[in-house]
PDB file of C-alpha atoms in Angstrom:
ATOM      1  CA  UNK A   1      -5.261 -18.127 -10.122  1.00  0.00           C
ATOM      2  CA  UNK A   2      -4.063 -15.332  -7.840  1.00  0.00           C
ATOM      3  CA  UNK A   3      -0.387 -15.041  -6.908  1.00  0.00           C
ATOM      4  CA  UNK A   4       1.453 -12.450  -4.830  1.00  0.00           C
ATOM      5  CA  UNK A   5       5.210 -12.193  -5.319  1.00  0.00           C
ATOM      6  CA  UNK A   6       7.957  -9.716  -4.527  1.00  0.00           C
ATOM      7  CA  UNK A   7       8.965  -8.150  -7.822  1.00  0.00           C
ATOM      8  CA  UNK A   8      10.832  -5.123  -9.080  1.00  0.00           C
ATOM      9  CA  UNK A   9       8.805  -1.926  -9.420  1.00  0.00           C
ATOM     10  CA  UNK A  10      10.993  -1.045 -12.418  1.00  0.00           C
ATOM     11  CA  UNK A  11       9.362  -3.560 -14.793  1.00  0.00           C
ATOM     12  CA  UNK A  12       6.762  -2.528 -17.373  1.00  0.00           C
ATOM     13  CA  UNK A  13       3.856  -4.324 -15.671  1.00  0.00           C
ATOM     14  CA  UNK A  14       4.536  -2.641 -12.324  1.00  0.00           C
ATOM     15  CA  UNK A  15       5.040   0.774 -13.897  1.00  0.00           C
ATOM     16  CA  UNK A  16       1.709   0.413 -15.730  1.00  0.00           C
ATOM     17  CA  UNK A  17      -0.041  -0.398 -12.420  1.00  0.00           C
ATOM     18  CA  UNK A  18       1.610   2.566 -10.709  1.00  0.00           C
ATOM     19  CA  UNK A  19       0.549   4.857 -13.557  1.00  0.00           C
ATOM     20  CA  UNK A  20      -3.053   3.637 -13.209  1.00  0.00           C
ATOM     21  CA  UNK A  21      -2.816   4.248  -9.470  1.00  0.00           C
ATOM     22  CA  UNK A  22      -1.452   7.765 -10.082  1.00  0.00           C
ATOM     23  CA  UNK A  23      -4.341   8.566 -12.429  1.00  0.00           C
ATOM     24  CA  UNK A  24      -6.891   7.159  -9.978  1.00  0.00           C
ATOM     25  CA  UNK A  25      -5.470   9.221  -7.093  1.00  0.00           C
ATOM     26  CA  UNK A  26      -5.222  12.362  -9.226  1.00  0.00           C
ATOM     27  CA  UNK A  27      -8.932  12.030 -10.040  1.00  0.00           C
ATOM     28  CA  UNK A  28      -9.789  11.887  -6.324  1.00  0.00           C
ATOM     29  CA  UNK A  29      -7.349  14.275  -4.634  1.00  0.00           C
ATOM     30  CA  UNK A  30      -5.269  17.381  -5.383  1.00  0.00           C
ATOM     31  CA  UNK A  31      -1.538  16.827  -5.944  1.00  0.00           C
ATOM     32  CA  UNK A  32      -0.578  18.127  -2.494  1.00  0.00           C
ATOM     33  CA  UNK A  33      -2.704  15.403  -0.879  1.00  0.00           C
ATOM     34  CA  UNK A  34      -1.128  12.555  -2.871  1.00  0.00           C
ATOM     35  CA  UNK A  35       1.938  11.064  -1.184  1.00  0.00           C
ATOM     36  CA  UNK A  36       3.062   8.657  -3.879  1.00  0.00           C
ATOM     37  CA  UNK A  37       6.445   6.969  -4.170  1.00  0.00           C
ATOM     38  CA  UNK A  38       7.845   6.655  -7.690  1.00  0.00           C
ATOM     39  CA  UNK A  39       9.200   3.368  -9.119  1.00  0.00           C
ATOM     40  CA  UNK A  40      12.857   4.364  -8.510  1.00  0.00           C
ATOM     41  CA  UNK A  41      12.176   5.050  -4.836  1.00  0.00           C
ATOM     42  CA  UNK A  42      10.166   1.821  -4.527  1.00  0.00           C
ATOM     43  CA  UNK A  43      13.236  -0.102  -5.746  1.00  0.00           C
ATOM     44  CA  UNK A  44      15.249   0.901  -2.637  1.00  0.00           C
ATOM     45  CA  UNK A  45      16.627  -1.980  -0.549  1.00  0.00           C
ATOM     46  CA  UNK A  46      14.471  -1.181   2.513  1.00  0.00           C
ATOM     47  CA  UNK A  47      11.264  -1.354   0.462  1.00  0.00           C
ATOM     48  CA  UNK A  48       9.555  -4.624  -0.448  1.00  0.00           C
ATOM     49  CA  UNK A  49       7.359  -4.247  -3.544  1.00  0.00           C
ATOM     50  CA  UNK A  50       4.746  -6.895  -4.317  1.00  0.00           C
ATOM     51  CA  UNK A  51       2.704  -7.579  -7.434  1.00  0.00           C
ATOM     52  CA  UNK A  52      -0.610  -9.416  -7.472  1.00  0.00           C
ATOM     53  CA  UNK A  53      -1.143 -11.434 -10.642  1.00  0.00           C
ATOM     54  CA  UNK A  54      -4.287 -13.133 -11.878  1.00  0.00           C
ATOM     55  CA  UNK A  55      -3.350 -15.959 -14.247  1.00  0.00           C
ATOM     56  CA  UNK A  56      -0.043 -14.200 -14.841  1.00  0.00           C
ATOM     57  CA  UNK A  57      -1.481 -10.729 -15.507  1.00  0.00           C
ATOM     58  CA  UNK A  58      -0.435  -7.962 -13.099  1.00  0.00           C
ATOM     59  CA  UNK A  59      -3.605  -6.634 -11.444  1.00  0.00           C
ATOM     60  CA  UNK A  60      -2.388  -5.029  -8.223  1.00  0.00           C
ATOM     61  CA  UNK A  61       0.552  -3.935  -6.143  1.00  0.00           C
ATOM     62  CA  UNK A  62       1.605  -2.837  -2.683  1.00  0.00           C
ATOM     63  CA  UNK A  63       4.829  -1.875  -0.951  1.00  0.00           C
ATOM     64  CA  UNK A  64       6.183  -2.205   2.564  1.00  0.00           C
ATOM     65  CA  UNK A  65       8.617   0.480   3.667  1.00  0.00           C
ATOM     66  CA  UNK A  66      10.675  -0.979   6.490  1.00  0.00           C
ATOM     67  CA  UNK A  67      11.645   1.602   9.078  1.00  0.00           C
ATOM     68  CA  UNK A  68      14.587   1.265  11.433  1.00  0.00           C
ATOM     69  CA  UNK A  69      12.353   1.852  14.458  1.00  0.00           C
ATOM     70  CA  UNK A  70      10.279  -1.340  14.488  1.00  0.00           C
ATOM     71  CA  UNK A  71       7.645   0.297  12.329  1.00  0.00           C
ATOM     72  CA  UNK A  72       6.650  -0.171   8.721  1.00  0.00           C
ATOM     73  CA  UNK A  73       4.485   1.740   6.295  1.00  0.00           C
ATOM     74  CA  UNK A  74       2.135   0.377   3.678  1.00  0.00           C
ATOM     75  CA  UNK A  75       2.519   2.348   0.431  1.00  0.00           C
ATOM     76  CA  UNK A  76       1.177   2.183  -3.126  1.00  0.00           C
ATOM     77  CA  UNK A  77      -1.601  -0.325  -2.374  1.00  0.00           C
ATOM     78  CA  UNK A  78      -3.630  -0.526  -5.572  1.00  0.00           C
ATOM     79  CA  UNK A  79      -5.789  -3.040  -7.419  1.00  0.00           C
ATOM     80  CA  UNK A  80      -6.839  -2.256 -10.980  1.00  0.00           C
ATOM     81  CA  UNK A  81     -10.517  -1.328 -10.993  1.00  0.00           C
ATOM     82  CA  UNK A  82     -11.199  -3.912 -13.734  1.00  0.00           C
ATOM     83  CA  UNK A  83      -9.783  -6.683 -11.507  1.00  0.00           C
ATOM     84  CA  UNK A  84     -11.401  -5.876  -8.177  1.00  0.00           C
ATOM     85  CA  UNK A  85     -13.371  -8.587  -6.405  1.00  0.00           C
ATOM     86  CA  UNK A  86     -10.773 -11.328  -6.900  1.00  0.00           C
ATOM     87  CA  UNK A  87      -9.286 -11.002  -3.389  1.00  0.00           C
ATOM     88  CA  UNK A  88      -6.083  -9.318  -4.538  1.00  0.00           C
ATOM     89  CA  UNK A  89      -6.335  -6.486  -2.001  1.00  0.00           C
ATOM     90  CA  UNK A  90      -6.780  -8.863   0.928  1.00  0.00           C
ATOM     91  CA  UNK A  91      -3.956 -11.070  -0.344  1.00  0.00           C
ATOM     92  CA  UNK A  92      -1.580  -8.146  -0.822  1.00  0.00           C
ATOM     93  CA  UNK A  93      -2.335  -6.833   2.651  1.00  0.00           C
ATOM     94  CA  UNK A  94      -1.820 -10.288   4.180  1.00  0.00           C
ATOM     95  CA  UNK A  95       1.571 -10.619   2.436  1.00  0.00           C
ATOM     96  CA  UNK A  96       2.626  -7.144   3.612  1.00  0.00           C
ATOM     97  CA  UNK A  97       1.702  -8.019   7.206  1.00  0.00           C
ATOM     98  CA  UNK A  98       3.535 -11.361   7.032  1.00  0.00           C
ATOM     99  CA  UNK A  99       6.698  -9.724   5.683  1.00  0.00           C
ATOM    100  CA  UNK A 100       6.460  -6.949   8.274  1.00  0.00           C
ATOM    101  CA  UNK A 101       6.296  -9.549  11.064  1.00  0.00           C
ATOM    102  CA  UNK A 102       9.150 -11.547   9.520  1.00  0.00           C
ATOM    103  CA  UNK A 103      11.232  -8.367   9.588  1.00  0.00           C
ATOM    104  CA  UNK A 104      10.503  -7.849  13.286  1.00  0.00           C
ATOM    105  CA  UNK A 105       8.164  -4.897  12.840  1.00  0.00           C
ATOM    106  CA  UNK A 106       5.626  -4.299  15.592  1.00  0.00           C
ATOM    107  CA  UNK A 107       3.569  -1.549  13.976  1.00  0.00           C
ATOM    108  CA  UNK A 108       2.223  -1.111  10.456  1.00  0.00           C
ATOM    109  CA  UNK A 109       1.041   2.371   9.447  1.00  0.00           C
ATOM    110  CA  UNK A 110      -0.564   3.869   6.375  1.00  0.00           C
ATOM    111  CA  UNK A 111      -1.926   7.086   4.933  1.00  0.00           C
ATOM    112  CA  UNK A 112      -4.945   6.966   2.662  1.00  0.00           C
ATOM    113  CA  UNK A 113      -7.729   9.220   1.505  1.00  0.00           C
ATOM    114  CA  UNK A 114     -11.296   9.396   2.691  1.00  0.00           C
ATOM    115  CA  UNK A 115     -12.683   9.050  -0.850  1.00  0.00           C
ATOM    116  CA  UNK A 116     -11.750   5.361  -1.064  1.00  0.00           C
ATOM    117  CA  UNK A 117     -14.459   3.469   0.860  1.00  0.00           C
ATOM    118  CA  UNK A 118     -13.355   0.055  -0.406  1.00  0.00           C
ATOM    119  CA  UNK A 119      -9.789   0.583   0.811  1.00  0.00           C
ATOM    120  CA  UNK A 120     -10.989   1.934   4.151  1.00  0.00           C
ATOM    121  CA  UNK A 121     -13.271  -1.071   4.565  1.00  0.00           C
ATOM    122  CA  UNK A 122     -10.406  -3.443   3.808  1.00  0.00           C
ATOM    123  CA  UNK A 123      -8.062  -1.754   6.283  1.00  0.00           C
ATOM    124  CA  UNK A 124     -10.669  -1.633   9.042  1.00  0.00           C
ATOM    125  CA  UNK A 125     -11.631  -5.280   8.482  1.00  0.00           C
ATOM    126  CA  UNK A 126      -7.933  -6.181   8.771  1.00  0.00           C
ATOM    127  CA  UNK A 127      -7.684  -4.495  12.173  1.00  0.00           C
ATOM    128  CA  UNK A 128      -6.343  -1.044  11.311  1.00  0.00           C
ATOM    129  CA  UNK A 129      -7.652   1.917  13.286  1.00  0.00           C
ATOM    130  CA  UNK A 130      -7.331   5.648  12.792  1.00  0.00           C
ATOM    131  CA  UNK A 131      -4.553   7.669  14.356  1.00  0.00           C
ATOM    132  CA  UNK A 132      -2.954  11.064  13.818  1.00  0.00           C
ATOM    133  CA  UNK A 133      -0.253  11.920  11.285  1.00  0.00           C
ATOM    134  CA  UNK A 134       3.031  10.051  11.636  1.00  0.00           C
ATOM    135  CA  UNK A 135       6.548  10.446  10.261  1.00  0.00           C
ATOM    136  CA  UNK A 136       6.857  13.421   7.931  1.00  0.00           C
ATOM    137  CA  UNK A 137       3.115  13.635   7.196  1.00  0.00           C
ATOM    138  CA  UNK A 138       1.318  16.839   8.089  1.00  0.00           C
ATOM    139  CA  UNK A 139      -2.369  17.087   9.008  1.00  0.00           C
ATOM    140  CA  UNK A 140      -4.504  17.109   5.852  1.00  0.00           C
ATOM    141  CA  UNK A 141      -8.309  17.136   5.845  1.00  0.00           C
ATOM    142  CA  UNK A 142      -8.234  14.746   2.867  1.00  0.00           C
ATOM    143  CA  UNK A 143      -5.914  12.203   4.529  1.00  0.00           C
ATOM    144  CA  UNK A 144      -6.671   9.463   7.000  1.00  0.00           C
ATOM    145  CA  UNK A 145      -3.847   7.914   8.972  1.00  0.00           C
ATOM    146  CA  UNK A 146      -4.185   4.365  10.254  1.00  0.00           C
ATOM    147  CA  UNK A 147      -2.132   1.796  12.130  1.00  0.00           C
ATOM    148  CA  UNK A 148      -2.170  -1.799  13.254  1.00  0.00           C
ATOM    149  CA  UNK A 149      -0.162  -3.361  16.051  1.00  0.00           C
ATOM    150  CA  UNK A 150       1.525  -6.516  14.823  1.00  0.00           C
ATOM    151  CA  UNK A 151       1.828  -9.456  17.148  1.00  0.00           C
ATOM    152  CA  UNK A 152       4.838 -11.721  16.708  1.00  0.00           C
ATOM    153  CA  UNK A 153       3.898 -14.414  14.295  1.00  0.00           C
TER     154      UNK A 153
END
């Protein structure tokens, strides 16, 4: 059974997922194109960190960074390659969007890489579309920037 709950990123299961995510991203992109938040940063009060579990085992994670401008950013979205196909990515994204709406956010943004077709497919299917760099991001030929307007829910 799949569950999605807000959990601390400072626990062993979350750190192991983040380390797998780091290794996956490092295999795809150079360090300067990886914009990863570490577990300590993810534990900040304005960041909601979620863990997807399949029958109790941590298989994925995602974070929502809540901005003070009505905008949020999806960070550290990852599902372990061995656990893909169980709907964890869709469920994590749905939880992030629900929490963003509950926090009064009207825009959800993300940065991802072009070498992740499954992630891009998920984001596009969920209504995200491409845009230019936002926040402190600089243009990068390996990065794609996306956003989704959130309707009050």
